[in-house]
Amino acid sequence: MKTLFRLLPSVDKLLQEFSKRKELVHISQPLQREQINRFLDLCRQEIKDSVVTDPEDLGWEKIAARAASFVRSQSRPHFRRVINGTGVVVHTNLGRSILADAVVDAVSDACRYYSNLEFNLETGKRGIRYAHVEELLCKLTGAEAALVVNNNAAAVLLILDTWAKGKEAIVSRGELVEIGGSFRIPDVMAKSGATLKEVGATNRTHVRDYEQAITENTAVLMRVHTSNYRIIGFHKAVSQEDLVALGNKHALPVIEDMGSGNFFDFSAYNMMPEPTVQKTVAAGLDIISFSGDKLLGGPQAGIIIGKKKYIDPIKTNQMNRAMRIDKMTLAALEATLRLYLDPELARKSVPTLAMITADVRFLRAKAGRIKKRIAAHFSSNMSVTLLPGVSRVGGGAFPEQDIQTTLVGIKNTLCTADELKTVLLATDPPLVGRIENDYFCLDPRTINDKEIPLVVDVLEQAINGLG
Ligand SMILES: *Cc1c(COP(=O)(O)O)cnc(C)c1O
């Protein structure tokens, strides 16, 4: 064991070696020294635990390469890019929507320069931050007023705090949703200080159920779009129009949490019917909220639109200040909304829309290109095949909707598909895929053409790691 310890190189020798390596020069000397020390500690532990027993494993070339890769990996940002090969377009764990190029430029400007965030250029006085998007939101949706907050969970909380605090909000039992990551409608309502009054049965709720529950304590009637599940079979929910009529009759505001608010009508693309925000406004809902980064394809945000008399008190609620949207998000949201002024431009340039509506032939051709690149790069060990498969929208939108795609299935002789899936999480950048029919599969729907060479590169990194 003593001889093994003696084989470990000195910190200075490694430092000197690293000063010649291009990929490490951007890391400062003190940081490199600290990380080399950590690396050598790990090596000593491995020798003590008899994980390393062969002197060959401590040869200079080998140890220098391992040390370099350790230092590089420690210096990588923790939060970083991944390649999404899952085919789930609005993948909450992978950052939901990615943004259009024009949108990224707007964010970059907002970060790089000062802006008129809260400065009215006409009066030279203080302005309002969400004024930058209010007009656009109203134009696109037909609503009278709008504001934006941090996310839709905040939007729901703020709406209920403003309109139902200390009073009752009536909701159908069939709509008490939980969204992944612990957003539960009943819990959010409790936090807002509103009392939830559940009506109807899980599968069926009628207008009379809401009506019978109305008392002098009732503040609002609420609908929650059951965006991430579907009740099928013996099922009845009250329509937007019928609930609005009931609200009007009793002078109660009618609220809808749309979850994944979409401006785009997907019906021409073989998708199940999904109400648009425009239709919901037209149905007469008083207050509507939805996320910015689900089907809209913008940044994380909670968008609140509706009738002016109901939106104005929400704007002045003190709680709004604690949920306010930051300038980068605001820049991204405005730029995204501008694309929607031309729906076909939005469909092509908002990545979420483009990926969801991608043509099956286009996807098959892209899968073919990925297969070809991989097959050309790896002469042996790797087999690549095309398989029919399905993609999912994700983000709690279009549950149960299978969208046809062509998967690229990968197998290699060095490891199982599961092992390949695991090692690909440690490549740079990591590649996230899924297993199907014992193949590690990539769905071209969520892989950009520009990422194809990168896919080959990370497969190479993975195979080298295995060797
Ligand atoms: C996604 C969702 C939310 C939460 O939205 P965030 O923007 O993630 O906060 C709330 N309600 C419904 C119905 C949803 O689908």
Short mmCIF file of C-alpha atoms and ligand atoms in Angstrom, two decimals:
data_model
loop_
_atom_site.label_atom_id
_atom_site.label_comp_id
_atom_site.label_asym_id
_atom_site.label_seq_id
_atom_site.Cartn_x
_atom_site.Cartn_y
_atom_site.Cartn_z
CA MET A 1 0.00 0.00 0.00
CA LYS A 2 2.86 2.33 0.82
CA THR A 3 4.30 1.94 -2.66
CA LEU A 4 0.89 2.77 -4.09
CA PHE A 5 0.68 5.99 -2.08
CA ARG A 6 4.11 6.94 -3.32
CA LEU A 7 2.99 6.63 -6.92
CA LEU A 8 0.54 9.51 -6.53
CA PRO A 9 1.90 12.63 -8.26
CA SER A 10 2.49 15.89 -6.40
CA VAL A 11 0.06 18.78 -6.64
CA ASP A 12 2.72 20.90 -8.33
CA LYS A 13 3.44 18.32 -10.99
CA LEU A 14 -0.26 18.14 -11.87
CA LEU A 15 -0.55 21.92 -11.84
CA GLN A 16 2.34 22.19 -14.24
CA GLU A 17 0.80 19.58 -16.52
CA PHE A 18 -2.58 21.36 -16.49
CA SER A 19 -1.01 24.67 -17.49
CA LYS A 20 -0.39 23.00 -20.86
CA ARG A 21 -3.98 21.80 -21.28
CA LYS A 22 -6.17 24.14 -23.28
CA GLU A 23 -9.40 22.90 -21.74
CA LEU A 24 -8.22 23.83 -18.24
CA VAL A 25 -6.51 27.20 -18.70
CA HIS A 26 -9.68 29.15 -17.88
CA ILE A 27 -9.72 27.69 -14.34
CA SER A 28 -7.68 29.77 -11.89
CA GLN A 29 -4.56 28.30 -10.25
CA PRO A 30 -5.87 28.44 -6.66
CA LEU A 31 -9.07 26.69 -7.74
CA GLN A 32 -7.10 24.05 -9.64
CA ARG A 33 -4.90 23.49 -6.59
CA GLU A 34 -7.93 23.04 -4.35
CA GLN A 35 -9.53 20.57 -6.75
CA ILE A 36 -6.31 18.61 -7.28
CA ASN A 37 -6.04 18.25 -3.51
CA ARG A 38 -9.55 16.91 -3.38
CA PHE A 39 -8.77 14.53 -6.21
CA LEU A 40 -5.64 13.22 -4.47
CA ASP A 41 -7.62 12.74 -1.25
CA LEU A 42 -10.08 10.61 -3.19
CA CYS A 43 -7.20 8.59 -4.66
CA ARG A 44 -5.73 7.98 -1.18
CA GLN A 45 -9.12 6.84 0.03
CA GLU A 46 -9.38 4.44 -2.92
CA ILE A 47 -6.01 2.94 -2.03
CA LYS A 48 -6.99 2.62 1.65
CA ASP A 49 -10.24 0.92 0.71
CA SER A 50 -8.39 -1.36 -1.72
CA VAL A 51 -10.46 -0.06 -4.61
CA VAL A 52 -7.13 0.58 -6.32
CA THR A 53 -4.58 -2.23 -5.93
CA ASP A 54 -2.86 -2.30 -9.29
CA PRO A 55 0.18 0.06 -9.64
CA GLU A 56 -0.68 0.34 -13.33
CA ASP A 57 -3.84 2.26 -12.44
CA LEU A 58 -1.64 4.92 -10.89
CA GLY A 59 0.61 5.39 -13.91
CA TRP A 60 1.30 9.05 -14.76
CA GLU A 61 -0.73 9.19 -17.98
CA LYS A 62 -3.75 7.56 -16.40
CA ILE A 63 -3.74 9.56 -13.21
CA ALA A 64 -3.14 12.87 -15.03
CA ALA A 65 -6.09 12.17 -17.33
CA ARG A 66 -8.33 11.29 -14.39
CA ALA A 67 -7.22 14.37 -12.47
CA ALA A 68 -7.87 16.60 -15.49
CA SER A 69 -11.33 15.17 -15.97
CA PHE A 70 -12.06 15.60 -12.24
CA VAL A 71 -10.99 19.25 -12.29
CA ARG A 72 -13.00 19.89 -15.43
CA SER A 73 -16.12 18.27 -14.02
CA GLN A 74 -15.83 20.22 -10.74
CA SER A 75 -15.61 23.47 -12.66
CA ARG A 76 -18.68 22.86 -14.77
CA PRO A 77 -21.74 24.82 -13.73
CA HIS A 78 -24.18 22.74 -11.71
CA PHE A 79 -27.14 24.08 -13.66
CA ARG A 80 -26.47 23.40 -17.29
CA ARG A 81 -27.70 22.49 -20.69
CA VAL A 82 -28.92 18.97 -21.47
CA ILE A 83 -30.02 17.38 -24.72
CA ASN A 84 -33.66 16.35 -24.47
CA GLY A 85 -34.06 13.09 -26.35
CA THR A 86 -37.24 12.12 -24.50
CA GLY A 87 -39.74 13.57 -26.97
CA VAL A 88 -41.58 15.22 -24.07
CA VAL A 89 -41.85 18.79 -25.34
CA VAL A 90 -42.85 20.66 -22.19
CA HIS A 91 -40.67 18.59 -19.86
CA THR A 92 -41.00 20.21 -16.43
CA ASN A 93 -37.82 18.57 -15.11
CA LEU A 94 -35.85 19.74 -18.14
CA GLY A 95 -36.97 23.36 -17.98
CA ARG A 96 -40.39 23.25 -19.71
CA SER A 97 -40.36 25.48 -22.80
CA ILE A 98 -37.22 26.55 -24.60
CA LEU A 99 -37.36 29.97 -26.20
CA ALA A 100 -37.29 31.26 -29.76
CA ASP A 101 -34.07 32.96 -30.94
CA ALA A 102 -35.73 36.38 -31.11
CA VAL A 103 -36.88 35.88 -27.53
CA VAL A 104 -33.40 34.95 -26.34
CA ASP A 105 -32.06 38.14 -27.97
CA ALA A 106 -34.63 40.21 -26.08
CA VAL A 107 -33.58 38.57 -22.79
CA SER A 108 -29.94 39.15 -23.58
CA ASP A 109 -30.56 42.88 -24.17
CA ALA A 110 -32.56 43.15 -20.95
CA CYS A 111 -29.61 41.68 -19.06
CA ARG A 112 -26.85 43.55 -20.80
CA TYR A 113 -28.31 47.05 -20.78
CA TYR A 114 -30.45 49.33 -18.65
CA SER A 115 -34.07 49.36 -19.70
CA ASN A 116 -37.37 51.18 -19.24
CA LEU A 117 -38.53 48.41 -16.91
CA GLU A 118 -40.42 50.79 -14.62
CA PHE A 119 -39.86 54.02 -16.48
CA ASN A 120 -42.46 55.66 -18.67
CA LEU A 121 -40.63 57.09 -21.69
CA GLU A 122 -43.56 59.35 -22.57
CA THR A 123 -43.80 61.11 -19.22
CA GLY A 124 -40.24 60.59 -18.01
CA LYS A 125 -41.76 59.39 -14.74
CA ARG A 126 -42.10 56.09 -12.99
CA GLY A 127 -43.83 53.39 -15.05
CA ILE A 128 -45.43 50.03 -14.36
CA ARG A 129 -43.49 46.89 -15.22
CA TYR A 130 -46.32 44.76 -16.56
CA ALA A 131 -47.54 47.61 -18.76
CA HIS A 132 -45.05 46.24 -21.33
CA VAL A 133 -47.22 43.18 -21.90
CA GLU A 134 -50.71 44.22 -20.81
CA GLU A 135 -51.77 45.69 -24.13
CA LEU A 136 -50.40 42.73 -26.07
CA LEU A 137 -52.14 40.25 -23.80
CA CYS A 138 -55.43 42.10 -24.21
CA LYS A 139 -55.04 42.29 -27.98
CA LEU A 140 -54.21 38.60 -28.29
CA THR A 141 -56.88 37.28 -25.94
CA GLY A 142 -59.71 39.80 -26.11
CA ALA A 143 -59.45 40.47 -22.35
CA GLU A 144 -59.90 43.98 -20.88
CA ALA A 145 -56.95 43.91 -18.48
CA ALA A 146 -53.93 41.82 -17.59
CA LEU A 147 -51.04 41.43 -15.20
CA VAL A 148 -48.26 38.93 -14.83
CA VAL A 149 -46.63 37.36 -11.80
CA ASN A 150 -43.94 34.79 -11.12
CA ASN A 151 -45.87 31.65 -12.07
CA ASN A 152 -49.38 30.30 -12.29
CA ALA A 153 -49.35 28.97 -8.74
CA ALA A 154 -48.68 32.54 -7.58
CA ALA A 155 -51.40 33.80 -9.92
CA VAL A 156 -54.02 31.50 -8.38
CA LEU A 157 -52.92 32.44 -4.86
CA LEU A 158 -53.06 36.15 -5.67
CA ILE A 159 -56.47 35.92 -7.32
CA LEU A 160 -57.97 34.04 -4.38
CA ASP A 161 -56.28 36.28 -1.82
CA THR A 162 -57.81 39.29 -3.56
CA TRP A 163 -61.27 37.94 -4.20
CA ALA A 164 -62.03 35.15 -1.76
CA LYS A 165 -59.99 35.67 1.41
CA GLY A 166 -62.07 34.80 4.47
CA LYS A 167 -64.89 33.70 2.22
CA GLU A 168 -65.86 30.66 0.20
CA ALA A 169 -64.77 29.59 -3.26
CA ILE A 170 -66.90 26.92 -4.86
CA VAL A 171 -65.04 24.27 -6.90
CA SER A 172 -66.11 20.98 -8.44
CA ARG A 173 -64.73 17.81 -6.81
CA GLY A 174 -63.72 16.66 -10.25
CA GLU A 175 -61.29 19.57 -10.55
CA LEU A 176 -59.28 19.42 -7.32
CA VAL A 177 -56.07 18.84 -9.20
CA GLU A 178 -52.56 18.16 -8.11
CA ILE A 179 -49.82 19.21 -10.48
CA GLY A 180 -46.46 17.44 -10.29
CA GLY A 181 -44.15 19.05 -7.76
CA SER A 182 -46.82 19.47 -5.09
CA PHE A 183 -49.09 22.22 -6.38
CA ARG A 184 -52.48 21.20 -5.07
CA ILE A 185 -55.49 23.36 -5.67
CA PRO A 186 -57.03 22.67 -2.23
CA ASP A 187 -53.74 23.56 -0.50
CA VAL A 188 -53.25 26.74 -2.49
CA MET A 189 -56.78 27.79 -1.66
CA ALA A 190 -56.17 27.17 2.03
CA LYS A 191 -53.02 29.33 1.89
CA SER A 192 -54.96 32.17 0.35
CA GLY A 193 -57.36 32.17 3.27
CA ALA A 194 -60.28 31.15 1.09
CA THR A 195 -62.48 28.30 2.19
CA LEU A 196 -62.86 25.65 -0.40
CA LYS A 197 -66.38 24.45 -0.87
CA GLU A 198 -66.37 21.25 -2.89
CA VAL A 199 -69.43 20.40 -4.91
CA GLY A 200 -70.57 17.51 -7.09
CA ALA A 201 -69.01 14.07 -7.36
CA THR A 202 -65.59 13.19 -8.71
CA ASN A 203 -67.01 12.24 -12.08
CA ARG A 204 -70.13 14.43 -12.33
CA THR A 205 -70.93 17.97 -11.35
CA HIS A 206 -74.04 19.88 -12.41
CA VAL A 207 -74.95 23.59 -12.41
CA ARG A 208 -77.44 22.89 -9.60
CA ASP A 209 -74.58 21.57 -7.43
CA TYR A 210 -72.87 24.96 -7.60
CA GLU A 211 -76.14 26.83 -7.18
CA GLN A 212 -77.19 24.90 -4.08
CA ALA A 213 -73.81 25.63 -2.48
CA ILE A 214 -74.06 29.41 -2.88
CA THR A 215 -74.57 31.30 0.41
CA GLU A 216 -73.95 34.89 1.51
CA ASN A 217 -70.41 33.75 2.30
CA THR A 218 -69.66 32.74 -1.28
CA ALA A 219 -67.10 34.97 -2.94
CA VAL A 220 -66.27 33.23 -6.22
CA LEU A 221 -67.14 30.31 -8.48
CA MET A 222 -64.01 28.60 -9.69
CA ARG A 223 -63.13 26.27 -12.52
CA VAL A 224 -59.81 24.46 -12.71
CA HIS A 225 -58.78 23.05 -16.03
CA THR A 226 -58.01 19.39 -15.43
CA SER A 227 -54.97 19.73 -17.59
CA ASN A 228 -52.98 16.69 -16.54
CA TYR A 229 -55.67 14.03 -16.42
CA ARG A 230 -58.91 13.23 -18.08
CA ILE A 231 -62.08 11.80 -16.62
CA ILE A 232 -63.61 9.49 -19.15
CA GLY A 233 -66.81 7.43 -19.15
CA PHE A 234 -69.81 8.59 -17.08
CA HIS A 235 -68.64 12.17 -16.76
CA LYS A 236 -70.14 15.62 -16.66
CA ALA A 237 -68.54 18.97 -15.95
CA VAL A 238 -70.28 22.32 -16.09
CA SER A 239 -69.42 24.29 -19.21
CA GLN A 240 -67.73 27.67 -19.04
CA GLU A 241 -70.87 29.32 -20.43
CA ASP A 242 -73.18 27.71 -17.85
CA LEU A 243 -70.95 28.67 -14.95
CA VAL A 244 -70.68 32.23 -16.25
CA ALA A 245 -74.48 32.41 -16.47
CA LEU A 246 -74.75 31.21 -12.89
CA GLY A 247 -72.14 33.75 -11.74
CA ASN A 248 -74.05 36.55 -13.46
CA LYS A 249 -77.31 35.48 -11.87
CA HIS A 250 -75.79 35.67 -8.38
CA ALA A 251 -73.36 38.56 -9.08
CA LEU A 252 -70.33 36.37 -8.33
CA PRO A 253 -67.06 36.49 -10.26
CA VAL A 254 -66.23 33.31 -12.15
CA ILE A 255 -62.56 32.34 -12.15
CA GLU A 256 -60.71 29.79 -14.24
CA ASP A 257 -57.26 28.37 -13.61
CA MET A 258 -56.48 27.21 -17.14
CA GLY A 259 -53.15 25.65 -16.20
CA SER A 260 -51.58 25.35 -19.59
CA GLY A 261 -53.04 28.36 -21.35
CA ASN A 262 -52.70 28.06 -25.10
CA PHE A 263 -53.33 30.76 -27.68
CA PHE A 264 -52.79 28.39 -30.56
CA ASP A 265 -55.56 26.17 -31.89
CA PHE A 266 -54.05 22.71 -32.23
CA SER A 267 -57.17 21.12 -33.72
CA ALA A 268 -55.75 21.28 -37.25
CA TYR A 269 -52.85 19.12 -36.04
CA ASN A 270 -54.67 15.96 -35.06
CA MET A 271 -54.82 16.86 -31.40
CA MET A 272 -57.66 16.36 -28.94
CA PRO A 273 -59.73 19.51 -28.43
CA GLU A 274 -58.11 21.83 -25.88
CA PRO A 275 -59.82 25.16 -25.06
CA THR A 276 -57.84 28.22 -26.07
CA VAL A 277 -57.43 31.28 -23.88
CA GLN A 278 -59.31 33.34 -26.50
CA LYS A 279 -62.30 31.00 -26.27
CA THR A 280 -62.24 31.15 -22.49
CA VAL A 281 -62.27 34.95 -22.56
CA ALA A 282 -65.09 34.91 -25.10
CA ALA A 283 -67.09 32.57 -22.86
CA GLY A 284 -67.23 35.45 -20.37
CA LEU A 285 -64.97 34.23 -17.54
CA ASP A 286 -64.16 37.13 -15.22
CA ILE A 287 -60.63 36.17 -14.18
CA ILE A 288 -58.41 33.68 -16.00
CA SER A 289 -54.91 32.53 -15.11
CA PHE A 290 -52.38 30.32 -16.88
CA SER A 291 -48.66 29.52 -17.11
CA GLY A 292 -46.25 31.26 -19.45
CA ASP A 293 -43.96 28.28 -19.99
CA LYS A 294 -46.37 25.48 -20.84
CA LEU A 295 -48.24 25.50 -24.16
CA LEU A 296 -47.64 29.21 -24.64
CA GLY A 297 -43.96 28.36 -25.06
CA GLY A 298 -42.61 31.40 -23.22
CA PRO A 299 -40.76 31.96 -19.94
CA GLN A 300 -41.97 30.89 -16.52
CA ALA A 301 -44.73 33.30 -15.61
CA GLY A 302 -48.24 33.42 -14.24
CA ILE A 303 -50.53 35.39 -16.51
CA ILE A 304 -53.75 36.84 -15.16
CA ILE A 305 -56.28 38.32 -17.56
CA GLY A 306 -59.93 39.25 -17.38
CA LYS A 307 -62.42 42.04 -16.82
CA LYS A 308 -60.94 45.33 -15.69
CA LYS A 309 -63.10 45.63 -12.60
CA TYR A 310 -61.84 42.28 -11.37
CA ILE A 311 -58.20 42.67 -12.42
CA ASP A 312 -57.62 46.18 -10.98
CA PRO A 313 -57.92 45.12 -7.32
CA ILE A 314 -55.50 42.23 -8.01
CA LYS A 315 -52.92 44.70 -9.33
CA THR A 316 -53.05 46.77 -6.14
CA ASN A 317 -52.95 43.79 -3.76
CA GLN A 318 -49.78 44.15 -1.66
CA MET A 319 -49.08 40.46 -2.19
CA ASN A 320 -48.49 41.21 -5.90
CA ARG A 321 -45.20 42.91 -5.00
CA ALA A 322 -43.86 39.66 -3.54
CA MET A 323 -44.70 37.72 -6.68
CA ARG A 324 -43.47 40.17 -9.23
CA ILE A 325 -41.96 39.10 -12.49
CA ASP A 326 -38.31 39.97 -13.15
CA LYS A 327 -37.01 41.94 -16.13
CA MET A 328 -35.53 38.96 -18.00
CA THR A 329 -38.83 37.13 -17.82
CA LEU A 330 -40.72 40.21 -18.86
CA ALA A 331 -38.47 40.67 -21.90
CA ALA A 332 -38.96 37.02 -22.84
CA LEU A 333 -42.71 37.18 -22.36
CA GLU A 334 -43.16 40.30 -24.47
CA ALA A 335 -40.99 38.90 -27.27
CA THR A 336 -42.91 35.60 -27.20
CA LEU A 337 -46.28 37.35 -27.26
CA ARG A 338 -45.15 39.49 -30.21
CA LEU A 339 -44.60 36.32 -32.23
CA TYR A 340 -48.24 35.38 -31.61
CA LEU A 341 -49.43 38.50 -33.46
CA ASP A 342 -48.99 36.25 -36.49
CA PRO A 343 -50.20 32.75 -35.50
CA GLU A 344 -48.32 31.00 -38.31
CA LEU A 345 -45.11 32.81 -37.36
CA ALA A 346 -45.69 31.68 -33.77
CA ARG A 347 -46.23 28.09 -34.88
CA LYS A 348 -42.98 28.05 -36.76
CA SER A 349 -40.77 30.03 -34.40
CA VAL A 350 -41.98 29.27 -30.87
CA PRO A 351 -40.08 26.02 -30.27
CA THR A 352 -42.83 24.45 -28.14
CA LEU A 353 -45.40 24.95 -30.90
CA ALA A 354 -43.00 23.91 -33.66
CA MET A 355 -42.11 20.69 -31.86
CA ILE A 356 -45.71 19.77 -31.01
CA THR A 357 -46.89 20.38 -34.56
CA ALA A 358 -43.87 18.81 -36.28
CA ASP A 359 -44.87 16.71 -39.29
CA VAL A 360 -44.42 12.90 -39.03
CA ARG A 361 -42.44 12.80 -42.29
CA PHE A 362 -40.15 15.58 -41.09
CA LEU A 363 -39.54 13.63 -37.87
CA ARG A 364 -38.88 10.39 -39.75
CA ALA A 365 -36.35 12.16 -41.96
CA LYS A 366 -34.63 13.70 -38.93
CA ALA A 367 -34.52 10.31 -37.21
CA GLY A 368 -32.90 8.97 -40.39
CA ARG A 369 -30.25 11.71 -40.28
CA ILE A 370 -29.45 10.96 -36.64
CA LYS A 371 -29.21 7.24 -37.40
CA LYS A 372 -26.93 7.87 -40.35
CA ARG A 373 -24.57 10.13 -38.38
CA ILE A 374 -24.28 7.60 -35.57
CA ALA A 375 -23.82 4.63 -37.93
CA ALA A 376 -21.15 6.50 -39.89
CA HIS A 377 -19.24 7.45 -36.76
CA PHE A 378 -19.15 4.11 -34.98
CA SER A 379 -17.80 1.33 -37.18
CA SER A 380 -18.47 -1.43 -34.67
CA ASN A 381 -20.00 -1.96 -31.21
CA MET A 382 -23.02 0.16 -32.04
CA SER A 383 -26.28 -0.79 -33.73
CA VAL A 384 -28.83 1.85 -34.66
CA THR A 385 -32.37 1.30 -35.84
CA LEU A 386 -35.53 3.32 -36.43
CA LEU A 387 -38.63 2.40 -34.43
CA PRO A 388 -42.19 3.75 -34.55
CA GLY A 389 -43.07 5.49 -31.30
CA VAL A 390 -45.03 8.26 -29.62
CA SER A 391 -44.11 11.62 -28.13
CA ARG A 392 -45.91 13.45 -25.35
CA VAL A 393 -46.65 17.15 -24.95
CA GLY A 394 -45.91 17.06 -21.20
CA GLY A 395 -46.26 19.89 -18.71
CA GLY A 396 -49.66 18.61 -17.76
CA ALA A 397 -51.08 19.43 -21.18
CA PHE A 398 -52.84 17.05 -23.54
CA PRO A 399 -52.80 14.05 -21.18
CA GLU A 400 -53.19 10.73 -22.96
CA GLN A 401 -52.45 12.33 -26.30
CA ASP A 402 -50.04 10.13 -28.24
CA ILE A 403 -48.30 12.00 -31.04
CA GLN A 404 -46.73 9.77 -33.67
CA THR A 405 -42.98 9.90 -34.07
CA THR A 406 -40.01 7.82 -35.23
CA LEU A 407 -37.50 6.87 -32.55
CA VAL A 408 -33.80 6.27 -33.03
CA GLY A 409 -33.03 3.05 -31.11
CA ILE A 410 -29.42 2.52 -30.02
CA LYS A 411 -27.75 -0.64 -28.74
CA ASN A 412 -24.10 -1.39 -28.23
CA THR A 413 -22.07 -4.42 -27.34
CA LEU A 414 -20.34 -2.86 -24.32
CA CYS A 415 -23.34 -2.37 -22.05
CA THR A 416 -27.08 -2.70 -21.65
CA ALA A 417 -29.48 0.02 -22.74
CA ASP A 418 -30.06 0.93 -19.09
CA GLU A 419 -26.32 1.33 -18.50
CA LEU A 420 -26.01 3.48 -21.60
CA LYS A 421 -28.87 5.64 -20.36
CA THR A 422 -27.02 6.15 -17.06
CA VAL A 423 -23.59 6.97 -18.52
CA LEU A 424 -25.16 9.46 -20.91
CA LEU A 425 -26.24 11.49 -17.89
CA ALA A 426 -22.57 12.10 -17.09
CA THR A 427 -21.49 13.26 -20.55
CA ASP A 428 -20.99 16.88 -21.51
CA PRO A 429 -23.67 17.86 -22.17
CA PRO A 430 -25.80 15.09 -20.66
CA LEU A 431 -28.21 13.35 -23.03
CA VAL A 432 -31.58 12.29 -21.63
CA GLY A 433 -33.38 9.53 -23.48
CA ARG A 434 -35.67 6.62 -22.71
CA ILE A 435 -35.67 2.85 -22.96
CA GLU A 436 -38.03 1.08 -25.30
CA ASN A 437 -37.87 -2.56 -26.50
CA ASP A 438 -34.40 -2.89 -24.91
CA TYR A 439 -33.13 0.01 -27.00
CA PHE A 440 -31.90 3.31 -25.68
CA CYS A 441 -34.19 5.60 -27.67
CA LEU A 442 -33.97 9.18 -28.84
CA ASP A 443 -37.02 11.06 -30.09
CA PRO A 444 -36.08 13.53 -32.86
CA ARG A 445 -39.05 15.74 -31.90
CA THR A 446 -37.12 17.43 -29.09
CA ILE A 447 -33.67 17.29 -30.68
CA ASN A 448 -32.67 20.30 -32.73
CA ASP A 449 -30.89 19.65 -36.05
CA LYS A 450 -27.92 21.61 -34.71
CA GLU A 451 -27.69 19.16 -31.81
CA ILE A 452 -27.20 16.07 -33.98
CA PRO A 453 -23.36 16.32 -34.10
CA LEU A 454 -23.48 16.78 -30.33
CA VAL A 455 -25.50 13.57 -29.96
CA VAL A 456 -22.73 11.68 -31.77
CA ASP A 457 -20.12 13.42 -29.64
CA VAL A 458 -21.73 12.48 -26.31
CA LEU A 459 -22.25 8.88 -27.47
CA GLU A 460 -18.52 8.82 -28.18
CA GLN A 461 -17.81 10.21 -24.69
CA ALA A 462 -20.11 7.55 -23.19
CA ILE A 463 -18.47 4.68 -25.07
CA ASN A 464 -14.98 5.92 -24.12
CA GLY A 465 -16.09 6.07 -20.50
CA LEU A 466 -17.20 2.44 -20.74
CA GLY A 467 -14.05 1.22 -22.39
C1 LIG B 1 -49.31 23.81 -14.20
C2 LIG B 1 -50.53 24.21 -13.47
C3 LIG B 1 -50.45 25.08 -12.39
C4 LIG B 1 -49.14 25.61 -11.87
O1 LIG B 1 -48.55 26.46 -12.78
P1 LIG B 1 -47.05 26.97 -12.58
O2 LIG B 1 -46.86 27.97 -13.65
O3 LIG B 1 -46.19 25.77 -12.70
O4 LIG B 1 -46.98 27.56 -11.22
C5 LIG B 1 -51.63 25.44 -11.76
N1 LIG B 1 -52.82 24.96 -12.16
C6 LIG B 1 -52.94 24.11 -13.20
C7 LIG B 1 -54.28 23.61 -13.60
C8 LIG B 1 -51.80 23.71 -13.91
O5 LIG B 1 -51.90 22.88 -14.94
#
